[in-house]
Amino acid sequence: MINNKRSYTEYNITSPTTDFAIGFENYGVGTKDTIEVTLNDVPVESLGRTVRLKSAQVVEVKPAITSGVVRLQRATGIDNSFHKFTSGALFTAKSMDENFEQIRHSQQEVNDGFKYSTQNITKLFNTTVTNLNNQYATFTQSTNNRFNTFTQ
């Protein structure tokens, strides 16, 4: 099912998988859209895997991914509009829709990027605080043990 409000799809992989459904709007082949595939936030190509568009709604990654979080992220080309309307150009509903969808897609990607970054920063902060609390508890216990030994 297509999610019109998101620019990504995530999968929590627990068994070997090669095919991943694209769960967001995508213009597909012949456009300026690309799909970036990551495994645990690392581009799969840098891990020695290949990615190809198997069909209009399926991305194939080889060799199979056996575990981890796979993220398919749409990246809309924003350097140029899909269609340019110059003097004498004919406006069509299709070309206008495509330009506005390009803008909407790029805005979804920005919004999703901020949310993803915020989630990762929150996780990092919570982990850091937990680690500091644990270190403080260990230090306090160690100090108490030394004081008790000294005072006995």
Coordinates of N, CA, C and O in Angstrom, one line a residue, residues 9-143:
T9 N 10.3 4.0 3.4 CA 9.7 2.7 3.9 C 10.8 2.0 4.7 O 11.9 2.0 4.2
E10 N 10.5 1.5 5.9 CA 11.5 0.8 6.6 C 11.1 -0.6 6.9 O 9.9 -0.9 7.0
Y11 N 12.0 -1.5 6.9 CA 11.8 -2.9 7.1 C 12.8 -3.4 8.2 O 14.0 -3.1 8.1
N12 N 12.3 -4.1 9.2 CA 13.1 -4.8 10.2 C 13.3 -6.2 9.8 O 12.4 -7.0 9.9
I13 N 14.5 -6.5 9.3 CA 14.8 -7.8 8.6 C 15.3 -8.8 9.7 O 16.2 -8.5 10.4
T14 N 14.7 -10.0 9.7 CA 15.1 -11.1 10.6 C 15.4 -12.3 9.8 O 15.9 -13.3 10.4
S15 N 15.2 -12.4 8.5 CA 15.5 -13.5 7.7 C 16.0 -13.0 6.3 O 15.6 -11.9 5.9
P16 N 16.7 -13.8 5.6 CA 17.3 -13.3 4.3 C 16.2 -12.8 3.4 O 15.2 -13.4 3.1
T17 N 16.4 -11.5 2.9 CA 15.4 -10.8 2.1 C 16.2 -10.1 0.9 O 17.2 -9.5 1.2
T18 N 15.6 -10.2 -0.3 CA 16.2 -9.4 -1.4 C 15.3 -8.4 -2.0 O 15.7 -7.4 -2.5
D19 N 14.0 -8.6 -1.9 CA 13.0 -7.8 -2.5 C 12.2 -6.9 -1.5 O 11.8 -7.4 -0.5
F20 N 12.2 -5.6 -1.8 CA 11.6 -4.6 -0.8 C 10.6 -3.8 -1.6 O 10.9 -3.1 -2.6
A21 N 9.3 -3.8 -1.2 CA 8.3 -3.0 -1.8 C 8.5 -1.5 -1.5 O 8.8 -1.2 -0.4
I22 N 8.3 -0.7 -2.5 CA 8.4 0.7 -2.3 C 7.0 1.2 -1.8 O 6.0 1.1 -2.5
G23 N 7.0 1.7 -0.6 CA 5.8 2.0 0.1 C 5.4 3.5 0.0 O 4.7 4.0 0.9
F24 N 6.0 4.2 -0.9 CA 5.7 5.7 -1.0 C 5.6 6.0 -2.5 O 5.9 5.2 -3.4
E25 N 5.0 7.2 -2.8 CA 4.9 7.6 -4.2 C 6.3 7.8 -4.8 O 7.2 8.3 -4.2
N26 N 6.4 7.3 -6.0 CA 7.7 7.3 -6.7 C 7.4 7.5 -8.2 O 6.6 6.8 -8.7
Y27 N 8.1 8.4 -8.8 CA 7.9 8.6 -10.2 C 8.5 7.5 -11.1 O 8.1 7.2 -12.1
G28 N 9.5 6.8 -10.5 CA 10.1 5.7 -11.2 C 11.1 6.0 -12.3 O 11.7 7.1 -12.3
V29 N 11.3 5.1 -13.2 CA 12.4 5.2 -14.2 C 12.1 6.4 -15.1 O 11.0 6.7 -15.5
G30 N 13.2 7.1 -15.5 CA 13.1 8.2 -16.4 C 12.8 9.6 -15.8 O 12.5 10.5 -16.4
T31 N 12.9 9.6 -14.4 CA 12.7 10.9 -13.8 C 13.9 11.2 -12.9 O 14.9 10.5 -13.0
K32 N 13.8 12.3 -12.2 CA 14.9 12.8 -11.4 C 14.8 12.2 -10.0 O 15.7 12.5 -9.2
D33 N 13.8 11.4 -9.7 CA 13.7 10.7 -8.4 C 14.8 9.6 -8.3 O 15.0 8.9 -9.3
T34 N 15.3 9.4 -7.2 CA 16.2 8.2 -6.9 C 15.7 7.6 -5.6 O 15.0 8.2 -4.8
I35 N 16.0 6.3 -5.4 CA 15.7 5.7 -4.2 C 17.1 5.3 -3.5 O 17.8 4.5 -4.1
E36 N 17.3 5.8 -2.3 CA 18.5 5.5 -1.6 C 18.1 4.3 -0.6 O 17.1 4.4 0.1
V37 N 19.0 3.3 -0.6 CA 18.7 2.1 0.2 C 19.9 2.0 1.3 O 21.0 2.0 0.9
T38 N 19.5 2.0 2.5 CA 20.5 1.9 3.6 C 20.2 0.6 4.5 O 19.0 0.2 4.6
L39 N 21.2 0.1 5.1 CA 21.1 -1.0 6.0 C 21.7 -0.4 7.3 O 22.9 -0.1 7.4
N40 N 20.9 -0.3 8.4 CA 21.4 0.3 9.6 C 22.1 1.6 9.4 O 23.1 1.9 9.9
D41 N 21.5 2.5 8.6 CA 21.9 3.8 8.2 C 23.2 3.9 7.4 O 23.8 4.9 7.2
V42 N 23.6 2.8 6.8 CA 24.8 2.7 5.9 C 24.3 2.4 4.5 O 23.6 1.4 4.3
P43 N 24.7 3.2 3.5 CA 24.3 2.8 2.1 C 24.7 1.4 1.8 O 25.9 1.0 2.0
V44 N 23.8 0.6 1.2 CA 24.1 -0.8 1.0 C 25.1 -1.0 -0.1 O 25.9 -2.0 0.0
E45 N 25.3 0.0 -1.0 CA 26.4 -0.2 -2.0 C 27.7 -0.2 -1.4 O 28.6 -0.8 -1.8
S46 N 27.9 0.6 -0.3 CA 29.2 0.7 0.4 C 29.4 -0.6 1.2 O 30.6 -0.8 1.7
L47 N 28.4 -1.5 1.3 CA 28.6 -2.7 2.0 C 28.7 -3.9 1.0 O 28.6 -5.1 1.4
G48 N 29.0 -3.5 -0.3 CA 29.2 -4.5 -1.3 C 28.0 -5.1 -1.9 O 28.0 -6.2 -2.6
R49 N 26.8 -4.5 -1.7 CA 25.6 -5.0 -2.3 C 25.2 -4.2 -3.5 O 25.6 -3.0 -3.6
T50 N 24.4 -4.8 -4.4 CA 23.9 -4.0 -5.5 C 22.4 -3.8 -5.4 O 21.7 -4.6 -4.7
V51 N 21.9 -2.7 -5.9 CA 20.5 -2.3 -5.9 C 20.0 -2.1 -7.3 O 20.7 -1.5 -8.1
R52 N 18.8 -2.6 -7.6 CA 18.2 -2.3 -8.9 C 16.7 -2.2 -8.7 O 16.1 -2.9 -7.8
L53 N 16.1 -1.5 -9.5 CA 14.6 -1.4 -9.6 C 14.1 -2.6 -10.3 O 14.2 -2.7 -11.5
K54 N 13.5 -3.5 -9.6 CA 13.1 -4.8 -10.2 C 11.8 -4.6 -10.9 O 11.5 -5.2 -11.9
S55 N 10.9 -3.7 -10.4 CA 9.6 -3.4 -11.0 C 9.3 -2.0 -10.6 O 10.0 -1.4 -9.8
A56 N 8.1 -1.5 -11.0 CA 7.7 -0.1 -10.6 C 7.6 0.1 -9.1 O 7.7 1.2 -8.6
Q57 N 7.4 -1.0 -8.4 CA 7.2 -0.9 -6.9 C 8.0 -1.8 -6.1 O 7.8 -2.0 -4.9
V58 N 9.1 -2.4 -6.7 CA 10.0 -3.3 -5.9 C 11.4 -3.0 -6.2 O 11.8 -2.9 -7.4
V59 N 12.2 -2.9 -5.1 CA 13.6 -2.7 -5.2 C 14.3 -4.0 -4.8 O 13.9 -4.6 -3.8
E60 N 15.3 -4.4 -5.6 CA 16.0 -5.7 -5.3 C 17.4 -5.4 -4.8 O 18.1 -4.5 -5.4
V61 N 17.8 -6.0 -3.7 CA 19.1 -5.8 -3.1 C 19.8 -7.2 -3.1 O 19.2 -8.2 -2.6
K62 N 21.0 -7.3 -3.7 CA 21.7 -8.6 -3.7 C 23.2 -8.3 -3.2 O 23.7 -7.3 -3.5
P63 N 23.8 -9.2 -2.5 CA 23.2 -10.4 -1.9 C 22.1 -10.1 -0.9 O 22.0 -8.9 -0.4
A64 N 21.4 -11.1 -0.5 CA 20.3 -10.9 0.5 C 20.7 -10.3 1.8 O 21.8 -10.5 2.2
I65 N 19.9 -9.5 2.4 CA 20.1 -8.9 3.7 C 19.5 -9.9 4.7 O 18.4 -10.3 4.6
T66 N 20.3 -10.3 5.7 CA 19.9 -11.3 6.6 C 19.3 -10.7 7.9 O 18.5 -11.3 8.6
S67 N 19.7 -9.5 8.3 CA 19.2 -8.9 9.5 C 19.5 -7.4 9.5 O 20.5 -7.0 8.9
G68 N 18.7 -6.6 10.3 CA 19.0 -5.2 10.4 C 17.8 -4.4 9.9 O 16.7 -5.0 9.5
V69 N 17.9 -3.1 9.9 CA 16.9 -2.2 9.5 C 17.2 -1.7 8.1 O 18.2 -1.0 7.9
V70 N 16.4 -2.0 7.1 CA 16.5 -1.5 5.8 C 15.6 -0.4 5.6 O 14.4 -0.4 5.9
R71 N 16.1 0.7 5.0 CA 15.3 1.9 4.7 C 15.4 2.3 3.3 O 16.5 2.4 2.7
L72 N 14.3 2.4 2.6 CA 14.2 2.9 1.2 C 13.8 4.3 1.4 O 12.7 4.6 2.0
Q73 N 14.6 5.3 0.8 CA 14.3 6.7 1.0 C 14.3 7.3 -0.4 O 15.2 7.2 -1.2
R74 N 13.1 8.0 -0.7 CA 13.0 8.7 -2.0 C 13.9 9.9 -1.9 O 13.9 10.6 -0.9
A75 N 14.6 10.3 -3.0 CA 15.3 11.5 -3.1 C 14.9 12.2 -4.4 O 15.3 11.8 -5.5
T76 N 14.1 13.2 -4.3 CA 13.6 13.9 -5.4 C 14.6 14.9 -5.9 O 15.1 15.7 -5.1
G77 N 14.8 14.9 -7.2 CA 15.7 15.9 -7.8 C 15.0 17.3 -7.7 O 13.9 17.4 -8.2
I78 N 15.7 18.3 -7.2 CA 15.1 19.6 -7.0 C 15.9 20.7 -7.7 O 15.6 21.9 -7.6
D79 N 17.0 20.3 -8.4 CA 17.8 21.3 -9.1 C 17.0 22.0 -10.2 O 17.3 23.2 -10.5
N80 N 16.1 21.3 -10.9 CA 15.3 21.8 -11.9 C 13.9 21.3 -11.8 O 13.7 20.2 -11.4
S81 N 12.9 22.1 -12.3 CA 11.6 21.6 -12.3 C 11.4 20.6 -13.4 O 12.2 20.5 -14.3
F82 N 10.5 19.7 -13.2 CA 10.2 18.6 -14.2 C 9.9 19.3 -15.5 O 10.2 18.8 -16.6
H83 N 9.1 20.3 -15.4 CA 8.6 21.0 -16.7 C 8.9 22.5 -16.5 O 8.7 23.1 -15.5
K84 N 9.4 23.1 -17.6 CA 9.6 24.6 -17.6 C 8.5 25.2 -18.5 O 8.2 24.7 -19.6
F85 N 7.9 26.2 -18.0 CA 6.9 26.9 -18.7 C 7.4 28.3 -19.1 O 7.6 29.2 -18.4
T86 N 7.8 28.3 -20.4 CA 8.3 29.5 -21.0 C 7.3 30.2 -21.8 O 6.2 29.7 -22.0
S87 N 7.6 31.4 -22.3 CA 6.7 32.1 -23.1 C 6.1 31.3 -24.3 O 6.9 30.6 -25.0
G88 N 4.8 31.2 -24.3 CA 4.1 30.4 -25.4 C 3.9 29.0 -25.0 O 3.3 28.2 -25.8
A89 N 4.4 28.5 -23.9 CA 4.2 27.1 -23.5 C 2.8 26.9 -23.2 O 2.0 27.7 -22.7
L90 N 2.4 25.6 -23.4 CA 1.0 25.2 -23.1 C 1.0 24.5 -21.7 O 1.8 23.6 -21.5
F91 N 0.2 25.0 -20.9 CA 0.0 24.4 -19.5 C -0.9 23.3 -19.7 O -2.0 23.4 -20.2
T92 N -0.5 22.1 -19.2 CA -1.4 21.0 -19.2 C -1.6 20.5 -17.7 O -0.7 20.8 -16.9
A93 N -2.7 19.9 -17.4 CA -3.0 19.5 -16.1 C -1.9 18.5 -15.6 O -1.4 18.6 -14.5
K94 N -1.4 17.6 -16.5 CA -0.4 16.6 -16.1 C 0.9 17.3 -15.8 O 1.5 16.9 -14.8
S95 N 1.4 18.2 -16.6 CA 2.7 18.8 -16.3 C 2.6 19.7 -15.1 O 3.6 19.8 -14.3
M96 N 1.5 20.4 -14.9 CA 1.3 21.2 -13.6 C 1.3 20.3 -12.4 O 2.0 20.6 -11.4
D97 N 0.6 19.2 -12.5 CA 0.6 18.2 -11.4 C 2.0 17.7 -11.1 O 2.4 17.6 -9.9
E98 N 2.7 17.3 -12.1 CA 4.0 16.8 -11.9 C 5.0 17.8 -11.2 O 5.7 17.4 -10.3
N99 N 4.9 19.1 -11.6 CA 5.7 20.1 -10.9 C 5.3 20.2 -9.5 O 6.2 20.3 -8.6
F100 N 4.0 20.3 -9.2 CA 3.6 20.4 -7.8 C 3.9 19.2 -7.0 O 4.2 19.3 -5.8
E101 N 3.8 18.0 -7.6 CA 4.2 16.8 -6.9 C 5.7 16.8 -6.6 O 6.1 16.3 -5.5
Q102 N 6.5 17.3 -7.5 CA 7.9 17.4 -7.2 C 8.2 18.3 -6.0 O 9.0 17.9 -5.1
I103 N 7.5 19.4 -5.9 CA 7.6 20.2 -4.7 C 7.1 19.5 -3.5 O 7.8 19.5 -2.4
R104 N 6.0 18.9 -3.5 CA 5.4 18.2 -2.4 C 6.4 17.1 -1.9 O 6.6 16.9 -0.7
H105 N 6.9 16.3 -2.9 CA 7.8 15.2 -2.5 C 9.0 15.7 -1.8 O 9.5 15.2 -0.8
S106 N 9.6 16.8 -2.4 CA 10.8 17.3 -1.7 C 10.5 17.9 -0.3 O 11.3 17.7 0.6
Q107 N 9.3 18.4 -0.1 CA 9.0 18.9 1.2 C 8.8 17.7 2.2 O 9.1 17.7 3.3
Q108 N 8.2 16.6 1.7 CA 8.0 15.4 2.5 C 9.4 14.9 2.9 O 9.6 14.5 4.1
E109 N 10.3 14.9 2.0 CA 11.7 14.4 2.3 C 12.4 15.2 3.4 O 13.0 14.7 4.3
V110 N 12.2 16.6 3.3 CA 12.8 17.4 4.3 C 12.1 17.2 5.6 O 12.8 17.0 6.7
N111 N 10.8 17.1 5.7 CA 10.1 16.8 6.9 C 10.5 15.5 7.5 O 10.8 15.4 8.7
D112 N 10.5 14.4 6.7 CA 10.9 13.1 7.2 C 12.3 13.1 7.7 O 12.7 12.4 8.6
G113 N 13.2 13.8 7.0 CA 14.6 13.9 7.4 C 14.8 14.5 8.8 O 15.5 14.0 9.6
F114 N 14.0 15.6 9.0 CA 14.1 16.2 10.4 C 13.5 15.3 11.4 O 14.1 15.1 12.5
K115 N 12.4 14.6 11.1 CA 11.9 13.6 12.1 C 12.9 12.5 12.4 O 13.0 12.1 13.5
Y116 N 13.5 12.0 11.4 CA 14.4 10.9 11.5 C 15.6 11.4 12.3 O 16.1 10.7 13.2
S117 N 16.1 12.5 12.0 CA 17.3 13.1 12.8 C 16.9 13.3 14.2 O 17.7 13.0 15.1
T118 N 15.7 13.8 14.5 CA 15.3 14.1 15.8 C 15.2 12.8 16.6 O 15.6 12.7 17.8
Q119 N 14.6 11.7 16.0 CA 14.5 10.4 16.6 C 15.9 9.9 17.0 O 16.1 9.4 18.1
N120 N 16.9 10.0 16.1 CA 18.2 9.5 16.3 C 18.9 10.3 17.4 O 19.6 9.7 18.2
I121 N 18.7 11.6 17.4 CA 19.3 12.5 18.5 C 18.7 12.1 19.8 O 19.4 12.0 20.8
T122 N 17.4 11.9 19.9 CA 16.7 11.6 21.1 C 17.3 10.2 21.6 O 17.6 10.1 22.8
K123 N 17.4 9.2 20.8 CA 18.0 7.9 21.2 C 19.4 8.1 21.7 O 19.7 7.5 22.7
L124 N 20.2 8.9 21.0 CA 21.6 9.1 21.4 C 21.6 9.8 22.8 O 22.4 9.4 23.7
F125 N 20.8 10.8 23.0 CA 20.7 11.6 24.2 C 20.3 10.6 25.4 O 20.9 10.6 26.4
N126 N 19.2 9.8 25.1 CA 18.8 8.9 26.2 C 19.8 7.9 26.5 O 20.0 7.6 27.7
T127 N 20.5 7.4 25.5 CA 21.6 6.4 25.8 C 22.7 7.1 26.6 O 23.2 6.5 27.5
T128 N 23.1 8.3 26.2 CA 24.2 9.0 26.9 C 23.8 9.2 28.4 O 24.6 9.0 29.3
V129 N 22.5 9.7 28.6 CA 22.1 10.0 30.0 C 22.1 8.7 30.8 O 22.5 8.6 31.9
T130 N 21.6 7.6 30.2 CA 21.6 6.3 30.9 C 23.0 5.9 31.2 O 23.3 5.4 32.4
N131 N 23.9 6.0 30.3 CA 25.3 5.6 30.6 C 25.9 6.5 31.7 O 26.6 6.0 32.6
L132 N 25.6 7.8 31.7 CA 26.1 8.7 32.7 C 25.5 8.3 34.1 O 26.3 8.3 35.1
N133 N 24.3 8.0 34.1 CA 23.6 7.6 35.4 C 24.2 6.3 35.9 O 24.5 6.2 37.1
N134 N 24.5 5.4 35.0 CA 25.1 4.1 35.4 C 26.5 4.3 35.9 O 26.9 3.8 36.9
Q135 N 27.3 5.2 35.2 CA 28.7 5.5 35.7 C 28.6 6.2 37.0 O 29.4 5.9 37.9
Y136 N 27.7 7.1 37.2 CA 27.5 7.8 38.5 C 27.2 6.8 39.6 O 27.8 6.9 40.7
A137 N 26.3 5.9 39.4 CA 25.9 4.9 40.4 C 27.1 4.0 40.7 O 27.3 3.7 41.9
T138 N 27.9 3.6 39.7 CA 29.0 2.8 40.0 C 30.1 3.6 40.8 O 30.6 3.1 41.8
F139 N 30.3 4.9 40.4 CA 31.2 5.7 41.2 C 30.8 5.9 42.6 O 31.5 5.8 43.6
T140 N 29.5 6.2 42.8 CA 28.9 6.4 44.1 C 29.1 5.1 45.0 O 29.5 5.2 46.1
Q141 N 28.8 4.0 44.4 CA 28.9 2.7 45.1 C 30.4 2.5 45.5 O 30.7 2.1 46.6
S142 N 31.3 2.7 44.6 CA 32.7 2.5 44.8 C 33.2 3.4 45.9 O 33.9 3.0 46.8
T143 N 32.7 4.7 45.9 CA 33.1 5.7 46.9 C 32.6 5.3 48.3 O 33.3 5.3 49.3

